[in-house]
Coordinates of C-alpha atoms in Angstrom, one line a residue:
Chain A
M295 CA -43.1 41.3 -14.7
I296 CA -43.1 43.7 -17.6
Q297 CA -41.3 42.3 -20.9
S298 CA -40.0 44.1 -23.6
K299 CA -41.0 42.2 -26.9
S300 CA -38.5 44.0 -29.1
L301 CA -36.3 42.1 -31.1
G302 CA -33.3 42.7 -29.4
S303 CA -34.5 41.4 -26.0
R304 CA -35.6 38.5 -27.8
L305 CA -32.4 37.6 -29.5
S306 CA -30.9 37.9 -26.0
R307 CA -33.1 35.8 -24.2
L308 CA -32.7 33.1 -27.0
L309 CA -28.7 33.5 -26.7
I310 CA -29.3 33.2 -22.7
M311 CA -31.3 30.0 -23.4
F312 CA -28.8 28.5 -26.0
A313 CA -25.8 29.1 -23.2
L314 CA -27.9 27.9 -20.6
I315 CA -28.2 24.5 -22.4
L316 CA -24.5 24.5 -23.5
I317 CA -23.3 24.9 -19.7
T318 CA -25.9 22.4 -18.8
F319 CA -25.0 19.7 -21.4
M320 CA -20.9 20.2 -20.3
S321 CA -21.9 19.2 -16.8
L322 CA -23.4 16.2 -17.8
A323 CA -21.2 15.2 -20.8
P324 CA -18.6 13.3 -18.7
I325 CA -21.6 11.0 -17.4
V326 CA -23.1 11.0 -20.6
N327 CA -20.1 9.5 -22.0
T328 CA -18.9 7.1 -19.4
I329 CA -22.4 5.8 -19.7
M330 CA -21.7 5.2 -23.4
V331 CA -18.4 3.9 -22.9
S332 CA -19.6 1.3 -20.5
V333 CA -22.2 -0.2 -23.1
S334 CA -19.6 0.1 -25.8
S335 CA -17.5 -2.9 -27.1
S336 CA -13.7 -2.6 -26.0
T337 CA -12.3 -2.4 -29.3
A338 CA -14.6 1.0 -30.3
V339 CA -13.7 2.4 -26.9
N340 CA -9.9 2.0 -27.3
A341 CA -10.0 3.2 -31.1
G342 CA -11.3 6.6 -29.4
R343 CA -14.8 6.3 -31.1
V344 CA -17.6 6.8 -28.6
Y345 CA -18.6 10.0 -27.5
F346 CA -22.5 10.8 -26.8
F347 CA -24.0 7.3 -28.5
P348 CA -23.1 3.8 -27.8
V349 CA -20.8 2.2 -30.6
E350 CA -21.4 -1.7 -31.1
L351 CA -23.7 -1.6 -28.2
N352 CA -22.4 -4.2 -25.9
F353 CA -23.6 -5.2 -21.9
S354 CA -20.8 -7.6 -21.1
S355 CA -19.0 -5.4 -18.9
Y356 CA -22.4 -5.3 -16.7
G357 CA -22.3 -8.7 -17.0
Q358 CA -18.8 -9.1 -15.5
I359 CA -19.9 -6.7 -12.5
L360 CA -22.6 -9.2 -11.4
N361 CA -20.1 -11.7 -11.1
D362 CA -17.4 -9.5 -9.3
T363 CA -17.4 -10.7 -5.6
K364 CA -14.7 -8.6 -4.7
F365 CA -16.6 -5.3 -6.1
W366 CA -19.8 -6.3 -4.3
K367 CA -18.0 -6.9 -1.1
A368 CA -17.1 -3.1 -1.3
F369 CA -20.1 -2.4 -2.3
F370 CA -22.2 -3.5 0.7
I371 CA -19.2 -2.3 3.0
S372 CA -19.9 1.3 1.6
V373 CA -23.8 0.5 2.5
E374 CA -23.0 -0.6 5.6
R375 CA -20.6 2.3 6.5
V376 CA -23.4 5.0 5.4
V377 CA -26.0 3.2 7.4
L378 CA -23.9 3.2 10.2
G379 CA -21.8 6.1 10.1
G380 CA -25.1 8.4 9.2
A381 CA -27.6 7.2 11.7
I382 CA -24.4 8.0 14.1
N383 CA -23.9 11.5 12.6
M384 CA -27.5 12.3 12.5
F385 CA -27.9 11.2 15.9
L386 CA -24.9 13.2 17.3
T387 CA -25.5 16.3 15.1
I388 CA -29.1 17.0 16.7
L389 CA -28.4 16.2 20.0
M390 CA -25.5 18.7 19.8
A391 CA -27.1 21.3 17.4
Y392 CA -30.0 21.3 20.5
P393 CA -28.4 22.7 23.3
L394 CA -26.0 25.1 21.6
S395 CA -28.7 26.8 20.0
R396 CA -29.9 27.9 23.1
S397 CA -29.2 31.2 24.2
V398 CA -26.5 31.7 27.0
T399 CA -29.1 32.9 29.5
Q400 CA -30.5 29.0 29.3
F401 CA -27.1 27.2 29.0
R402 CA -24.5 28.8 30.8
S403 CA -21.5 26.7 29.2
R404 CA -22.7 27.3 25.9
N405 CA -19.9 29.4 24.4
T406 CA -17.4 26.9 26.0
Y407 CA -18.4 24.5 24.0
M408 CA -19.0 26.8 20.8
W409 CA -15.6 27.9 21.0
I410 CA -13.8 24.1 21.6
I411 CA -16.4 22.7 18.7
V412 CA -15.2 25.7 16.3
F413 CA -11.6 25.1 17.4
T414 CA -11.9 21.7 16.2
M415 CA -13.1 22.5 12.9
L416 CA -10.5 25.1 12.2
F417 CA -7.1 23.4 13.8
S418 CA -6.1 19.8 13.2
G419 CA -2.8 17.9 14.3
G420 CA -2.4 16.5 11.0
I421 CA -2.9 13.2 9.3
V422 CA 0.3 11.6 11.4
P423 CA -1.2 11.9 14.8
W424 CA -5.0 11.4 13.5
Y425 CA -3.6 7.9 12.1
M426 CA -1.8 7.0 15.3
V427 CA -4.5 7.4 17.7
I428 CA -6.7 5.4 15.4
S429 CA -4.5 2.9 14.7
K430 CA -3.5 3.1 19.1
L431 CA -7.3 2.2 19.7
G432 CA -7.0 -0.7 17.1
L433 CA -9.4 0.2 14.7
I434 CA -7.4 -0.4 12.0
N435 CA -9.3 -3.0 9.4
S436 CA -12.5 -2.6 11.1
I437 CA -15.4 -0.5 9.9
W438 CA -15.6 1.9 13.1
A439 CA -12.2 3.1 11.8
L440 CA -14.4 4.6 8.9
V441 CA -17.2 5.6 11.1
L442 CA -16.2 6.9 14.7
P443 CA -13.1 9.4 13.5
G444 CA -15.7 11.6 11.6
A445 CA -18.7 10.8 14.2
V446 CA -19.1 14.5 14.8
P447 CA -19.9 16.5 11.7
V448 CA -19.0 19.9 13.0
F449 CA -20.0 21.7 10.1
N450 CA -23.4 19.9 10.2
V451 CA -23.7 20.5 14.0
I452 CA -23.4 24.6 13.1
L453 CA -26.0 24.5 10.2
L454 CA -28.3 22.7 12.3
M455 CA -27.9 25.1 15.2
N456 CA -28.2 27.8 12.9
F457 CA -31.4 26.5 11.9
F458 CA -32.9 25.8 15.3
K459 CA -32.3 29.3 16.6
G460 CA -34.5 30.7 14.1
I461 CA -37.4 28.6 15.4
P462 CA -39.8 31.4 17.2
K463 CA -39.2 31.6 20.6
E464 CA -43.1 31.1 21.6
L465 CA -43.2 27.7 20.5
E466 CA -40.7 26.3 22.7
E467 CA -42.1 28.7 25.6
A468 CA -45.6 27.2 25.4
A469 CA -44.5 23.7 25.5
F470 CA -42.4 24.6 28.4
I471 CA -45.2 26.5 30.5
D472 CA -47.1 22.7 29.6
G473 CA -44.2 21.2 31.6
A474 CA -42.3 19.5 28.5
S475 CA -38.6 18.5 29.2
P476 CA -36.1 20.2 27.0
L477 CA -35.9 16.6 25.4
K478 CA -39.4 16.4 24.8
I479 CA -39.1 20.1 23.4
L480 CA -36.6 18.7 20.9
L481 CA -38.4 15.4 20.1
K482 CA -41.8 17.0 19.7
I483 CA -41.2 20.3 18.3
F484 CA -37.4 20.9 16.9
I485 CA -37.3 17.7 14.8
P486 CA -40.6 18.0 13.2
I487 CA -40.1 21.4 12.0
S488 CA -36.7 21.1 11.0
M489 CA -37.3 18.3 8.7
P490 CA -36.1 20.3 5.2
S491 CA -32.7 21.3 7.4
L492 CA -32.2 17.6 8.6
A493 CA -33.0 16.4 5.1
T494 CA -30.2 18.6 3.9
I495 CA -27.9 17.3 6.4
M496 CA -28.7 13.9 5.4
L497 CA -27.8 14.4 2.0
F498 CA -24.5 15.7 3.1
V499 CA -23.8 12.9 5.3
I500 CA -24.5 10.1 3.0
V501 CA -22.7 11.7 0.1
G502 CA -19.8 12.2 2.5
H503 CA -19.7 8.7 3.7
W504 CA -20.4 7.2 0.4
N505 CA -17.7 9.4 -1.6
N506 CA -15.0 9.0 1.2
F507 CA -11.9 7.0 -0.1
F508 CA -9.1 8.3 1.5
D509 CA -9.5 6.6 4.9
G510 CA -10.2 3.2 3.4
I511 CA -6.9 3.9 1.9
I512 CA -5.0 4.6 5.0
L513 CA -7.0 2.9 7.8
I514 CA -8.0 -0.4 6.1
N515 CA -5.3 -2.8 4.8
D516 CA -7.1 -5.5 4.2
S517 CA -8.3 -5.5 0.9
S518 CA -11.2 -7.6 1.5
K519 CA -12.4 -5.0 4.0
I520 CA -12.2 -1.5 1.7
P521 CA -14.7 0.3 1.0
L522 CA -16.1 1.0 -2.9
Q523 CA -14.5 4.4 -3.5
T524 CA -11.2 3.2 -2.7
Y525 CA -11.6 0.1 -4.3
L526 CA -12.7 2.3 -7.4
Q527 CA -9.3 4.3 -6.8
Q528 CA -7.1 1.6 -6.2
L529 CA -8.7 0.3 -9.7
S530 CA -6.7 3.0 -11.3
L531 CA -3.3 1.9 -10.2
T532 CA -1.7 3.3 -7.0
R533 CA -0.1 6.6 -8.6
D534 CA 3.1 6.0 -6.3
Q535 CA 3.7 3.0 -8.4
M536 CA 3.9 4.9 -11.5
Q537 CA 6.7 6.8 -10.0
N538 CA 9.2 5.4 -12.9
L539 CA 7.1 5.1 -15.8
S540 CA 7.8 7.0 -18.8
V541 CA 5.1 8.7 -20.9
E542 CA 5.2 5.7 -23.4
Q543 CA 4.2 3.4 -20.4
L544 CA 1.9 5.5 -18.9
Q545 CA -0.1 5.6 -22.1
Q546 CA 0.4 2.0 -22.6
F547 CA -1.0 1.5 -19.3
N548 CA -4.2 3.5 -20.0
K549 CA -4.5 1.3 -22.6
I550 CA -4.5 -2.2 -21.1
S551 CA -6.5 -1.3 -18.3
N552 CA -10.3 -2.0 -19.1
T553 CA -11.9 1.2 -19.7
T554 CA -15.0 -0.4 -20.8
L555 CA -15.4 -2.6 -17.2
N556 CA -14.2 0.6 -15.2
S557 CA -16.5 3.0 -16.5
A558 CA -19.5 0.5 -15.6
K559 CA -18.0 -0.1 -12.1
I560 CA -18.3 3.9 -11.4
L561 CA -21.5 4.2 -12.8
V562 CA -23.0 1.4 -10.5
S563 CA -21.1 3.3 -7.9
M564 CA -23.2 6.3 -8.7
I565 CA -26.5 4.6 -8.3
P566 CA -27.2 5.0 -4.5
I567 CA -26.5 8.7 -4.7
L568 CA -28.4 9.2 -7.9
M569 CA -31.4 7.2 -5.9
I570 CA -31.5 9.5 -3.0
Y571 CA -30.7 13.1 -4.5
P572 CA -34.0 14.0 -6.3
F573 CA -35.6 13.5 -3.0
L574 CA -33.4 15.3 -0.9
Q575 CA -32.1 17.9 -2.9
R576 CA -35.2 19.7 -3.5
Y577 CA -34.8 20.8 0.4
L578 CA -31.4 21.9 -0.5
I579 CA -31.5 25.8 -1.3
H580 CA -33.9 26.0 2.0
G581 CA -31.5 24.3 3.9
I582 CA -28.4 25.6 3.2
V583 CA -29.5 29.3 2.9
L584 CA -31.1 29.2 6.1
G585 CA -28.4 27.3 8.0
A586 CA -25.1 28.8 6.6
V587 CA -25.6 32.4 5.7
K588 CA -27.1 34.7 8.4
E589 CA -27.2 38.3 8.4
Chain B
M286 CA -27.8 19.6 33.4
T287 CA -29.8 17.7 30.4
Y288 CA -27.8 20.1 28.0
H289 CA -24.3 19.1 29.4
F290 CA -25.6 15.6 28.9
M291 CA -26.6 15.8 25.2
L292 CA -23.5 17.0 24.6
L293 CA -21.3 14.2 26.4
P294 CA -21.2 11.8 23.6
G295 CA -20.3 13.9 20.6
M296 CA -17.6 15.7 23.2
I297 CA -16.3 12.3 24.0
M298 CA -15.8 12.0 20.0
L299 CA -14.5 15.1 19.4
F300 CA -11.9 14.7 22.4
I301 CA -10.6 11.7 20.8
F302 CA -10.5 12.0 17.3
S303 CA -9.7 15.8 16.9
I304 CA -8.7 17.1 20.2
V305 CA -5.9 14.4 21.2
P306 CA -4.4 14.4 17.8
M307 CA -3.6 17.9 18.3
F308 CA -1.1 17.4 21.1
G309 CA 0.6 15.1 18.4
V310 CA 1.9 18.0 16.9
V311 CA 5.1 17.9 19.1
M312 CA 6.1 15.2 16.9
A313 CA 7.3 18.4 14.8
F314 CA 9.7 19.2 17.4
Q315 CA 10.9 15.7 17.6
K316 CA 13.3 13.1 16.3
F317 CA 10.2 11.0 16.7
I318 CA 10.8 7.1 16.2
P319 CA 7.4 5.2 16.6
A320 CA 8.2 2.4 18.9
K321 CA 9.6 4.8 21.4
G322 CA 6.2 6.9 21.2
I323 CA 5.9 10.8 21.9
F324 CA 7.2 10.5 25.6
G325 CA 10.3 8.4 24.8
S326 CA 11.5 10.4 21.5
K327 CA 14.2 13.0 21.3
W328 CA 13.7 16.6 20.9
A329 CA 15.0 17.9 17.5
G330 CA 14.2 21.5 18.1
L331 CA 13.3 23.5 15.3
S332 CA 15.2 21.5 12.8
K333 CA 12.7 19.8 10.6
F334 CA 11.2 23.4 10.3
T335 CA 15.0 24.8 9.1
Y336 CA 15.3 21.6 6.7
M337 CA 11.5 22.2 5.3
F338 CA 12.9 26.1 4.5
Q339 CA 15.8 24.7 2.9
L340 CA 14.5 21.8 0.6
P341 CA 13.8 23.6 -2.8
D342 CA 10.8 21.1 -3.2
A343 CA 9.1 22.7 -0.3
K344 CA 8.9 26.1 -1.8
Q345 CA 7.5 24.7 -4.9
I346 CA 4.7 22.8 -3.3
F347 CA 4.0 26.1 -1.4
I348 CA 3.9 27.7 -4.8
N349 CA 1.8 25.2 -6.3
T350 CA -0.6 25.1 -3.5
L351 CA -1.3 28.7 -3.5
V352 CA -1.5 29.1 -7.3
I353 CA -3.7 26.3 -7.6
A354 CA -6.1 27.5 -4.7
V355 CA -5.8 31.3 -5.6
G356 CA -6.9 29.8 -9.2
K357 CA -9.7 27.7 -7.8
I358 CA -10.8 30.9 -5.8
A359 CA -11.0 33.0 -8.3
L360 CA -12.8 31.2 -11.0
G361 CA -14.9 29.5 -8.4
L362 CA -16.3 33.0 -7.5
I363 CA -17.0 34.7 -10.9
V364 CA -18.2 31.6 -12.9
P365 CA -21.6 31.2 -10.1
I366 CA -22.0 35.0 -10.1
V367 CA -22.3 34.9 -14.5
F368 CA -24.5 31.6 -14.2
A369 CA -26.9 32.9 -11.5
L370 CA -27.3 36.1 -13.5
L371 CA -28.2 34.0 -16.5
L372 CA -30.5 31.6 -14.7
N373 CA -32.4 34.6 -13.4
E374 CA -33.1 35.6 -16.8
V375 CA -35.2 32.5 -17.5
R376 CA -38.6 32.7 -16.8
L377 CA -39.8 29.2 -17.2
K378 CA -39.8 27.4 -14.0
V379 CA -39.5 24.0 -15.3
F380 CA -36.7 24.7 -17.2
K381 CA -35.0 26.6 -14.4
S382 CA -35.3 24.0 -12.0
T383 CA -34.3 21.2 -14.4
I384 CA -31.0 23.2 -15.2
Q385 CA -30.3 23.6 -11.0
T386 CA -30.9 19.9 -10.3
I387 CA -28.5 19.2 -13.4
V388 CA -25.4 21.6 -12.8
Y389 CA -25.5 20.6 -9.0
L390 CA -25.2 16.8 -9.7
P391 CA -21.1 16.8 -9.9
H392 CA -21.1 18.5 -6.5
F393 CA -22.4 15.4 -5.2
M394 CA -19.8 12.9 -6.9
S395 CA -16.3 11.7 -5.4
W396 CA -13.4 13.2 -6.6
V397 CA -12.8 9.0 -7.5
V398 CA -15.1 9.1 -9.9
L399 CA -14.9 12.3 -11.7
G400 CA -11.3 11.5 -11.9
T401 CA -11.7 8.6 -13.8
M402 CA -14.0 10.1 -15.9
L403 CA -11.4 13.2 -16.4
T404 CA -9.0 11.2 -16.8
M405 CA -10.5 9.2 -20.0
I406 CA -11.8 12.5 -21.4
F407 CA -8.6 14.1 -21.1
S408 CA -6.4 11.6 -22.3
F409 CA -3.7 11.4 -25.1
D410 CA -6.3 9.8 -27.3
G411 CA -9.5 10.8 -25.4
M412 CA -12.7 12.9 -26.5
V413 CA -11.1 16.4 -25.8
N414 CA -7.9 15.7 -28.3
N415 CA -9.8 14.0 -31.0
F416 CA -12.2 17.7 -30.6
L417 CA -8.6 19.3 -30.8
E418 CA -7.4 17.5 -33.9
F419 CA -10.8 17.7 -35.5
L420 CA -10.2 21.5 -35.2
G421 CA -6.8 21.3 -36.7
L422 CA -4.9 21.7 -33.3
E423 CA -2.0 19.8 -31.6
R424 CA -2.9 16.8 -28.9
I425 CA -2.1 18.0 -25.7
M426 CA -0.8 15.8 -23.1
F427 CA -3.4 17.3 -20.3
L428 CA -2.5 14.9 -17.2
A429 CA 1.2 14.6 -18.0
S430 CA 2.0 18.3 -19.1
N431 CA 3.4 20.8 -16.6
D432 CA 1.8 23.5 -18.0
W433 CA -1.2 22.3 -18.5
F434 CA -1.8 20.3 -15.2
R435 CA -2.6 23.6 -13.0
P436 CA -5.3 24.8 -15.5
L437 CA -6.7 21.5 -16.0
L438 CA -7.2 21.6 -12.0
I439 CA -8.5 24.6 -11.9
V440 CA -11.3 24.4 -14.5
T441 CA -12.5 21.0 -13.6
D442 CA -12.7 22.4 -10.1
T443 CA -14.7 25.1 -11.2
W444 CA -16.7 22.5 -13.6
K445 CA -17.4 20.7 -10.5
E446 CA -18.6 23.1 -7.9
F447 CA -20.3 26.0 -9.8
G448 CA -23.7 24.8 -10.1
Y449 CA -23.6 24.3 -6.0
G450 CA -21.9 27.7 -5.6
T451 CA -24.8 29.2 -7.4
I452 CA -27.3 28.3 -4.7
V453 CA -26.3 31.2 -2.2
Y454 CA -26.4 33.7 -5.3
L455 CA -29.8 32.7 -6.2
A456 CA -31.1 32.9 -3.0
A457 CA -29.9 36.6 -2.7
L458 CA -31.6 37.4 -5.7
T459 CA -35.2 36.4 -4.5
A460 CA -34.4 38.8 -2.0
I461 CA -34.4 41.5 -4.3
N462 CA -37.7 43.8 -4.3
P463 CA -39.5 43.0 -7.7
A464 CA -41.1 46.6 -7.2
L465 CA -37.4 47.7 -8.3
Y466 CA -37.6 46.0 -11.8
E467 CA -41.1 47.4 -12.4
S468 CA -40.1 50.7 -11.9
A469 CA -36.9 50.4 -13.7
A470 CA -39.0 49.2 -16.5
M471 CA -41.2 51.9 -16.3
D472 CA -38.6 54.1 -16.8
G473 CA -37.5 52.6 -19.7
A474 CA -34.5 50.4 -18.5
S475 CA -33.6 47.3 -20.6
R476 CA -33.0 44.0 -19.2
W477 CA -29.2 44.5 -19.3
K478 CA -29.4 48.0 -17.5
Q479 CA -31.5 46.6 -15.0
T480 CA -29.2 43.5 -14.5
L481 CA -26.5 46.2 -14.1
N482 CA -28.0 48.7 -11.7
I483 CA -30.6 46.4 -9.8
T484 CA -29.5 42.8 -10.2
L485 CA -25.7 42.9 -9.6
P486 CA -25.7 45.6 -6.9
G487 CA -28.5 43.2 -5.0
M488 CA -25.8 40.6 -4.9
F489 CA -23.0 42.2 -4.1
P490 CA -23.3 41.9 -0.2
T491 CA -23.3 38.0 -0.9
I492 CA -20.4 38.6 -3.3
I493 CA -18.1 40.3 -1.0
L494 CA -19.3 38.0 1.8
L495 CA -18.3 34.7 0.1
G496 CA -15.1 36.5 -1.3
T497 CA -14.0 37.3 1.8
L498 CA -14.5 33.9 3.6
S499 CA -12.9 32.3 0.9
L500 CA -9.5 34.1 1.9
G501 CA -9.6 31.2 4.5
N502 CA -8.7 28.7 1.6
V503 CA -5.8 29.9 -0.1
L504 CA -3.9 26.8 1.1
N505 CA -6.2 24.7 0.3
A506 CA -6.0 23.6 -3.1
G507 CA -8.2 20.4 -3.2
F508 CA -6.2 17.2 -1.9
D509 CA -9.3 14.7 -3.2
Q510 CA -9.0 16.0 -6.8
V511 CA -5.2 16.2 -6.8
F512 CA -4.7 13.2 -5.5
N513 CA -6.9 11.5 -8.0
L514 CA -5.6 13.3 -10.8
Y515 CA -1.9 13.7 -10.4
N516 CA 1.4 11.5 -11.5
P517 CA 5.0 12.0 -10.9
L518 CA 5.1 13.5 -14.4
V519 CA 3.6 16.4 -13.0
Y520 CA 4.7 16.5 -9.2
E521 CA 6.6 19.7 -10.6
T522 CA 3.3 21.9 -10.7
G523 CA 1.0 20.0 -9.1
D524 CA 1.8 18.7 -6.2
I525 CA 0.5 20.3 -3.1
I526 CA 1.1 20.4 0.8
D527 CA -1.2 18.0 1.4
T528 CA -0.3 15.5 -1.1
F529 CA 3.3 16.0 -0.2
V530 CA 2.6 15.4 3.5
Y531 CA 0.6 12.4 3.2
R532 CA 3.6 11.0 0.9
M533 CA 6.2 12.3 3.2
G534 CA 3.9 11.0 6.5
L535 CA 2.4 7.9 5.7
I536 CA 4.0 6.3 2.3
N537 CA 7.9 7.5 3.1
M538 CA 7.3 7.4 6.7
Q539 CA 9.1 10.7 7.8
Y540 CA 6.5 11.3 10.4
S541 CA 8.4 14.2 11.8
F542 CA 8.8 16.2 9.0
A543 CA 5.5 15.5 7.6
T544 CA 3.7 16.9 10.9
A545 CA 6.1 19.8 10.8
I546 CA 4.9 20.7 7.4
G547 CA 1.2 20.2 8.2
L548 CA 1.5 21.9 11.4
M549 CA 3.1 25.1 9.4
K550 CA -0.3 24.6 7.1
S551 CA -2.9 24.3 9.9
V552 CA -1.3 27.2 11.5
I553 CA -1.5 29.5 8.6
S554 CA -4.7 28.4 7.2
F555 CA -6.0 29.0 11.0
V556 CA -4.8 32.6 11.3
L557 CA -6.4 33.1 7.5
I558 CA -9.6 31.8 8.3
V559 CA -9.8 34.0 11.8
I560 CA -8.7 36.9 10.0
S561 CA -11.5 36.1 7.0
Y562 CA -14.3 35.6 9.5
R563 CA -13.2 39.1 11.3
L564 CA -13.6 40.6 8.0
A565 CA -16.9 39.1 7.3
S566 CA -18.2 40.0 10.4
R567 CA -17.2 43.4 10.4
Y568 CA -18.1 44.2 6.9
A569 CA -21.0 41.8 6.0
G570 CA -22.0 41.3 9.5
Y571 CA -21.5 37.7 9.1
R572 CA -21.6 35.5 12.2
I573 CA -20.7 31.8 12.0
F574 CA -22.6 31.2 15.6

C-alpha cells in the first residue's frame, strides 16, 4: 500500500490512533472500575474515591466470597448447566444442521422441516404459555428447566447449516462412492472441516447458558437451586419490591448494599467467560461471516 | 430415512417447547383461569384486546418500545460503521487485533453483570456524576430520571454491541480489491478521498443489508437490559412491551391480558421480519437458507 508521508496524513493517523485508544479504553472502563472497587475499602468506595486505581487496597471481599456457600452453590449450578446444556445444544445443532444442509434432491422433506424451524424462531406463543408448558411437565425447580426448553438453538442450527452447505460437493461424493453412510460422512468429513464454525457456536452456546438469568428467575423458586446470574440479579434487589420507595430511599438503598462485595462477586462470575473467550474468539470472524451473511 | 431420524430429537424438543406454547395464544381470547385450563375456561372474545387499547399505559409502553428500539437500531448502525472505518486505517496488525478483542468483550457479558456495573457508574454519587461535577455541571439522576433513562439505554446498548457489530463490516472491507486503493493513490487521492470513494461504497451493500434486517427488531427494545436497569421511577419512559408482559403475566398473574399483549407484539414482529427479509433478498440478494 502506498502511504503519503505528508504532515497532514501523519497527523490524521495519529488522531485516529488516539480515537481508537480512547474508544477501547471506554469499552474497558466499567470493568476496570469494578475491579478497582472490588479491591478497595468500603469507605473509599462509598465516598466515591475509587476510579481506575485501588484506594486503600483490601482483598477482604474475595475472602468473604470464599466462605459464601450460596454463591458457590449457584456458581456450580451454572457450571452444571453449561456442561449439560452446552452438550445437548451442540449435539442437536450438529444433528439438525447436517440433514438440513442437504439439497432438496438429496432430502425431499428438507424445506418442510426448514419452514417449521424458521417459524419457531420468528413466532412464539409468549411467556405465559411457555411457562405453563414447562410447569405442566414438572420441570420447575429442576436443572432440566434451564436446559431443555432451549435445547435447539435455531439460530446456531442455521449458522452451521450454511457452513455445511459451503463444503465442496466433491469431498462428499468421493466418500459416498467409497461407501460411506451419511452418518459417517458427517463424522469423518463435515465435523473435522467445520471446527472454526463449531468453535464459534460453542462460544455462543456457553456464553448463552452462562449469562441467562431470566429462566432462573421464573422457573426456579427454590433459592438453593438458582444459577449464578439469577443469584447476582437478586443481589441487586428485585426491582418490583422498590415500587413504593422514594428517591431518597432508593439512594439510601444503594449505599447500604455492599458494593465492594457485589463487585467482587460479579467479577468472579466473569472468570469462566474470560477463560474461554481468548481461545474461541479468534474463530469468531470466520465463523460468523461464513455462516451468517451469504451473498 | 437417516435424515428424518437425525432430525427427530431436535424436532421433538421444538415441538414441546416452541410449538405447543403457540397454541397457548388462545388464552388471549379467553377469561383464562389456571385451575380450569385452556379447555375449561370461558371465551372472552376480543375483550382483552379492546381493554388493551383503552389502557393509557399500553399506548405509553408501545411508544417507549418504539423509541428505544429505533434509537438503538440507528446508533447501533452508525457507530460500528465509523469504528470499522477508523480501524481500517490502522496498519499495525497487533494493535488492530488487540483493539478488536477488547471491544468485542462487552457483547459476551450478561446484562446482570453490566447492569450492576452501570448502576454503580451512573449512580448519583458515581463516577460519571463526579466527572460532571468536576466539569462544573449539575449531578444527574440518570437511572431515576425520565429525561435521561432512554438515552442511557440507547447509549449503553450501543456501547455493549458496537464492537461485535463491526465484525461484519470488517469482513466486507477485506473483500475490497486493494488494487482500487493503489490506483486511487496513483491518481493522487488522499486517504480521506479514498475512504469516501472506495471504502464507503464497498461497505454499502452490507450497510443496506444490516439496515434492512434491523427493521424486524423495531419492537425489540431489549428485555434483559431494561429489566436490569429500570425501576418504578422510570416506568413512564422505560417500561417496554416485554417487561410489561412479564409483570402482568407472571407477577400480577393476569394471564389472558399478558398473552393478548404478547400476541399482538409477536404478530407485528413476525410481519415486520418477513417484510425485512423479503426486502433483503430482493435488494441485497440475502437468503437465510
